Tab-separated table of C-alpha atoms in Angstrom:
chain	number	residue	atom	x	y	z
A	210	UNK	CA	0.000	0.000	0.000
A	211	UNK	CA	2.996	2.300	0.163
A	212	UNK	CA	3.089	5.041	-2.410
A	213	UNK	CA	-0.677	5.153	-2.878
A	214	UNK	CA	-2.784	8.046	-1.636
A	215	UNK	CA	-4.959	6.931	1.285
A	216	UNK	CA	-8.716	7.084	0.793
A	217	UNK	CA	-8.964	8.820	4.179
A	218	UNK	CA	-6.016	10.549	5.841
A	219	UNK	CA	-6.550	11.991	9.320
A	220	UNK	CA	-3.733	13.890	11.045
A	221	UNK	CA	-3.809	15.486	14.491
A	222	UNK	CA	-7.599	15.695	14.370
A	223	UNK	CA	-9.237	17.464	17.278
A	224	UNK	CA	-12.870	18.202	18.042
A	225	UNK	CA	-14.294	20.076	21.004
A	226	UNK	CA	-17.877	20.815	21.996
A	227	UNK	CA	-17.448	23.848	24.205
A	228	UNK	CA	-14.982	22.868	26.938
A	229	UNK	CA	-15.400	19.169	26.214
A	230	UNK	CA	-12.574	17.898	23.998
A	231	UNK	CA	-13.988	14.751	22.355
A	232	UNK	CA	-11.152	14.061	19.886
A	233	UNK	CA	-7.670	14.761	21.225
A	234	UNK	CA	-5.371	14.394	18.231
A	235	UNK	CA	-6.309	11.448	16.011
A	236	UNK	CA	-3.895	10.093	13.396
A	237	UNK	CA	-5.381	7.471	11.080
A	238	UNK	CA	-5.114	6.505	7.419
A	239	UNK	CA	-7.592	4.238	5.656
A	240	UNK	CA	-6.354	2.818	2.363
A	241	UNK	CA	-8.342	1.950	-0.726
A	242	UNK	CA	-10.142	-1.357	-0.340
A	243	UNK	CA	-9.419	-1.524	3.387
A	244	UNK	CA	-12.025	-2.214	6.086
A	245	UNK	CA	-11.142	-0.423	9.324
A	246	UNK	CA	-13.331	-1.226	12.339
A	247	UNK	CA	-13.425	1.246	15.228
A	248	UNK	CA	-14.380	-0.021	18.681
A	249	UNK	CA	-14.376	1.420	22.180
A	250	UNK	CA	-16.611	2.391	25.079
A	251	UNK	CA	-19.500	4.830	24.752
A	252	UNK	CA	-18.266	8.413	24.784
A	253	UNK	CA	-14.806	7.534	23.483
A	254	UNK	CA	-15.257	9.683	20.351
A	255	UNK	CA	-15.912	6.951	17.761
A	256	UNK	CA	-19.034	8.453	16.204
A	257	UNK	CA	-17.622	11.978	16.346
A	258	UNK	CA	-14.545	10.749	14.479
A	259	UNK	CA	-16.710	9.208	11.774
A	260	UNK	CA	-18.888	12.305	11.476
A	261	UNK	CA	-15.856	14.567	11.041
A	262	UNK	CA	-14.668	12.521	8.044
A	263	UNK	CA	-17.414	14.034	5.880
A	264	UNK	CA	-17.628	17.211	7.968
A	265	UNK	CA	-21.007	16.547	9.512
A	266	UNK	CA	-18.993	17.776	12.493
A	267	UNK	CA	-16.482	20.560	11.901
A	268	UNK	CA	-13.037	19.684	13.331
A	269	UNK	CA	-11.480	22.053	15.859
A	270	UNK	CA	-7.974	21.313	14.601
A	271	UNK	CA	-5.805	18.992	12.548
A	272	UNK	CA	-6.035	17.983	8.914
A	273	UNK	CA	-8.343	15.742	6.939
A	274	UNK	CA	-7.826	14.542	3.384
A	275	UNK	CA	-10.168	12.495	1.236
A	276	UNK	CA	-8.365	10.824	-1.687
A	277	UNK	CA	-5.617	13.441	-1.305
A	278	UNK	CA	-7.958	16.448	-1.244
A	279	UNK	CA	-7.794	18.764	1.769
A	280	UNK	CA	-11.459	18.919	2.753
A	281	UNK	CA	-10.817	21.565	5.427
A	282	UNK	CA	-9.612	23.995	2.757
A	283	UNK	CA	-12.135	26.877	2.550
A	284	UNK	CA	-12.189	26.430	-1.231
A	285	UNK	CA	-13.095	22.738	-0.980
A	286	UNK	CA	-16.535	21.861	-2.388
A	287	UNK	CA	-17.590	19.656	0.527
A	288	UNK	CA	-20.894	18.739	-1.148
A	289	UNK	CA	-18.967	17.304	-4.104
A	290	UNK	CA	-16.698	15.387	-1.718
A	291	UNK	CA	-19.701	13.999	0.160
A	292	UNK	CA	-21.014	12.384	-3.025
A	293	UNK	CA	-17.930	10.136	-2.853
A	294	UNK	CA	-18.584	9.154	0.778
A	295	UNK	CA	-21.572	6.943	1.568
A	296	UNK	CA	-22.818	7.209	5.163
A	297	UNK	CA	-25.037	4.797	7.071
A	298	UNK	CA	-26.261	5.871	10.494
A	299	UNK	CA	-27.382	4.067	13.620
A	300	UNK	CA	-30.912	5.341	12.989
A	301	UNK	CA	-31.981	4.617	9.428
A	302	UNK	CA	-32.849	8.246	8.529
A	303	UNK	CA	-35.213	7.228	5.732
A	304	UNK	CA	-37.877	9.676	4.537
A	305	UNK	CA	-41.097	8.200	5.991
A	306	UNK	CA	-43.325	9.885	3.381
A	307	UNK	CA	-41.422	8.343	0.445
A	308	UNK	CA	-41.528	4.724	-0.626
A	309	UNK	CA	-38.286	2.765	-0.872
A	310	UNK	CA	-37.761	3.700	-4.515
A	311	UNK	CA	-38.340	7.361	-3.699
A	312	UNK	CA	-35.778	7.180	-0.890
A	313	UNK	CA	-33.220	5.710	-3.289
A	314	UNK	CA	-33.793	8.090	-6.193
A	315	UNK	CA	-34.255	11.533	-4.576
A	316	UNK	CA	-30.567	12.271	-3.920
A	317	UNK	CA	-29.503	10.727	-7.216
A	318	UNK	CA	-31.779	13.128	-9.065
A	319	UNK	CA	-31.172	16.242	-6.962
A	320	UNK	CA	-27.448	15.878	-6.275
A	321	UNK	CA	-26.104	13.792	-9.166
A	322	UNK	CA	-28.682	15.214	-11.623
A	323	UNK	CA	-29.536	11.763	-12.950
A	324	UNK	CA	-32.696	11.413	-15.016
A	325	UNK	CA	-35.657	9.479	-13.607
A	326	UNK	CA	-35.016	6.365	-15.671
A	327	UNK	CA	-31.311	6.131	-14.793
A	328	UNK	CA	-31.968	6.814	-11.108
A	329	UNK	CA	-34.663	4.121	-11.053
A	330	UNK	CA	-32.407	1.582	-12.773
A	331	UNK	CA	-29.579	2.266	-10.305
A	332	UNK	CA	-31.996	2.027	-7.370
A	333	UNK	CA	-33.352	-1.321	-8.580
A	334	UNK	CA	-29.829	-2.691	-8.968
A	335	UNK	CA	-28.871	-1.565	-5.454
A	336	UNK	CA	-32.030	-3.031	-3.915
A	337	UNK	CA	-31.182	-6.325	-5.560
A	338	UNK	CA	-27.686	-6.082	-4.102
A	339	UNK	CA	-29.074	-5.838	-0.560
A	340	UNK	CA	-31.703	-8.530	-1.101
A	341	UNK	CA	-34.759	-6.254	-1.296
A	342	UNK	CA	-35.558	-6.247	-5.019
A	343	UNK	CA	-39.268	-6.807	-4.301
A	344	UNK	CA	-39.734	-3.979	-1.757
A	345	UNK	CA	-39.384	-0.878	-3.934
A	346	UNK	CA	-43.037	0.104	-3.425
A	347	UNK	CA	-43.003	-0.338	0.366
A	348	UNK	CA	-42.841	2.559	2.810
A	349	UNK	CA	-40.302	2.541	5.668
A	350	UNK	CA	-43.016	1.897	8.286
A	351	UNK	CA	-43.899	-1.333	6.453
A	352	UNK	CA	-40.356	-2.704	6.799
A	353	UNK	CA	-38.496	-4.342	9.662
A	354	UNK	CA	-35.545	-2.510	11.188
A	355	UNK	CA	-33.129	-4.785	9.343
A	356	UNK	CA	-34.872	-4.101	6.041
A	357	UNK	CA	-34.850	-0.348	6.707
A	358	UNK	CA	-31.118	-0.429	7.387
A	359	UNK	CA	-30.505	-2.414	4.194
A	360	UNK	CA	-32.517	0.234	2.307
A	361	UNK	CA	-30.304	2.893	3.917
A	362	UNK	CA	-27.223	1.014	2.669
A	363	UNK	CA	-28.751	0.702	-0.806
A	364	UNK	CA	-29.493	4.445	-0.781
A	365	UNK	CA	-25.856	5.220	0.024
A	366	UNK	CA	-24.655	2.825	-2.687
A	367	UNK	CA	-26.981	4.449	-5.236
A	368	UNK	CA	-24.705	7.494	-5.150
A	369	UNK	CA	-21.803	5.336	-6.388
A	370	UNK	CA	-19.490	6.272	-3.486
A	371	UNK	CA	-15.760	5.552	-3.357
A	372	UNK	CA	-15.990	4.661	0.333
A	373	UNK	CA	-18.585	3.890	3.005
A	374	UNK	CA	-18.844	5.058	6.612
A	375	UNK	CA	-20.968	2.983	8.983
A	376	UNK	CA	-21.844	4.458	12.396
A	377	UNK	CA	-22.959	1.523	14.574
A	378	UNK	CA	-25.319	0.326	11.825
A	379	UNK	CA	-26.714	-2.603	13.814
A	380	UNK	CA	-27.044	-1.118	17.318
A	381	UNK	CA	-30.702	-0.060	16.850
A	382	UNK	CA	-31.720	-3.510	15.563
A	383	UNK	CA	-33.269	-6.481	17.319
A	384	UNK	CA	-30.608	-9.199	17.667
A	385	UNK	CA	-32.222	-11.511	15.114
A	386	UNK	CA	-32.062	-8.775	12.450
A	387	UNK	CA	-28.380	-7.910	12.904
A	388	UNK	CA	-27.126	-10.719	10.675
A	389	UNK	CA	-28.936	-9.593	7.537
A	390	UNK	CA	-27.283	-6.172	7.715
A	391	UNK	CA	-23.835	-7.586	8.480
A	392	UNK	CA	-24.197	-9.968	5.514
A	393	UNK	CA	-24.626	-6.980	3.176
A	394	UNK	CA	-21.581	-5.295	4.717
A	395	UNK	CA	-19.543	-8.489	4.295
A	396	UNK	CA	-20.544	-8.559	0.622
A	397	UNK	CA	-19.380	-4.955	0.157
A	398	UNK	CA	-16.068	-5.750	1.845
A	399	UNK	CA	-15.587	-8.766	-0.407
A	400	UNK	CA	-16.193	-6.516	-3.428
A	401	UNK	CA	-13.355	-4.248	-2.278
A	402	UNK	CA	-15.327	-1.304	-0.897
A	403	UNK	CA	-13.267	0.989	1.334
A	404	UNK	CA	-15.070	1.009	4.675
A	405	UNK	CA	-14.749	2.652	8.070
A	406	UNK	CA	-17.068	0.943	10.544
A	407	UNK	CA	-17.864	1.984	14.107
A	408	UNK	CA	-19.257	-1.206	15.611
A	409	UNK	CA	-19.920	-3.312	18.693
A	410	UNK	CA	-19.958	-6.474	16.569
A	411	UNK	CA	-16.631	-8.068	17.475
A	412	UNK	CA	-17.281	-11.128	15.316
A	413	UNK	CA	-17.726	-8.901	12.267
A	414	UNK	CA	-14.563	-6.966	13.142
A	415	UNK	CA	-12.590	-10.195	13.482
A	416	UNK	CA	-13.951	-11.758	10.286
A	417	UNK	CA	-14.151	-8.780	7.935
A	418	UNK	CA	-11.886	-6.053	9.287
A	419	UNK	CA	-8.379	-5.538	7.914
A	420	UNK	CA	-7.542	-3.361	10.908
A	421	UNK	CA	-9.077	-2.817	14.319
A	422	UNK	CA	-8.805	0.556	16.051
A	423	UNK	CA	-9.583	0.829	19.769
A	424	UNK	CA	-10.518	4.307	20.987
A	425	UNK	CA	-10.843	5.541	24.538
A	426	UNK	CA	-11.268	9.077	25.861
A	427	UNK	CA	-10.769	10.754	22.481
A	428	UNK	CA	-7.571	8.906	21.556
A	429	UNK	CA	-6.577	5.870	19.516
A	430	UNK	CA	-5.152	3.640	22.227
A	431	UNK	CA	-4.365	0.558	20.147
A	432	UNK	CA	-4.670	-0.669	16.585
A	433	UNK	CA	-3.704	-3.756	14.664
A	434	UNK	CA	-4.931	-6.906	12.946
A	435	UNK	CA	-8.369	-7.608	14.449
A	436	UNK	CA	-7.747	-11.233	15.457
A	437	UNK	CA	-4.498	-10.246	17.197
A	438	UNK	CA	-5.938	-7.243	19.047
A	439	UNK	CA	-8.983	-9.219	20.174
A	440	UNK	CA	-6.960	-12.263	21.247
A	441	UNK	CA	-4.089	-10.479	22.973
A	442	UNK	CA	-4.654	-6.735	23.487
A	443	UNK	CA	-1.467	-4.943	24.540
A	444	UNK	CA	-2.888	-1.912	26.329
A	445	UNK	CA	-4.520	-2.131	29.750
A	446	UNK	CA	-7.511	-0.052	28.627
A	447	UNK	CA	-8.090	-2.335	25.633
A	448	UNK	CA	-7.803	-5.375	27.888
A	449	UNK	CA	-10.341	-3.959	30.349
A	450	UNK	CA	-12.829	-3.093	27.580
A	451	UNK	CA	-12.560	-6.422	25.780
A	452	UNK	CA	-12.872	-8.388	29.021
A	453	UNK	CA	-16.377	-6.925	29.351
A	454	UNK	CA	-17.582	-7.379	25.761
A	455	UNK	CA	-16.065	-10.690	24.637
């Protein structure tokens, strides 16, 4: 991977909310085709880190590059950058008044300026990819949580992103629905999608992740190959956290 521009390059990243410093100088690079899983206790800064990558949260300091482009530069067209970054949230954030097809085509048409036919064709292909080809006419309220999250993934994929950010995508789901969402994410990883995943699913991190990052109190405390970090964490804080969740 040396010599290639990282998909995401984070250097000295800081974020404060008032007097509360949530990110305290994060250095992290995510390379093309890599799946980086971020774990850690609640309040450690994981979701804030993810949300700063596409500037849903404005950093307080440091630098942030997407595919080599400085996205903190005042001249950066952040909306154009965001079209390259798919984001899937803990809550599904679907438009309740639109059917599934409407949810998948609205941003394609408004942001990418695709015509109705092209947007519909892309949406159908993405629904098939997540195993929901027959639910295009359904409304979010008619779907299970797992189906809604798979629609949210399909909506992100409809924008043809270069990378995907997942912010605890299964934490709002009933346990029996978690697997169907993780299966879609495993498929994306197998296809070579660059992914940054904040998760509590240690099995997914071990099986799919190329790298595991443990955060605590706004810092990256430990990182490495997932199986190695999970089996023999080196840092006392990682050991204490994993002893409670594994």
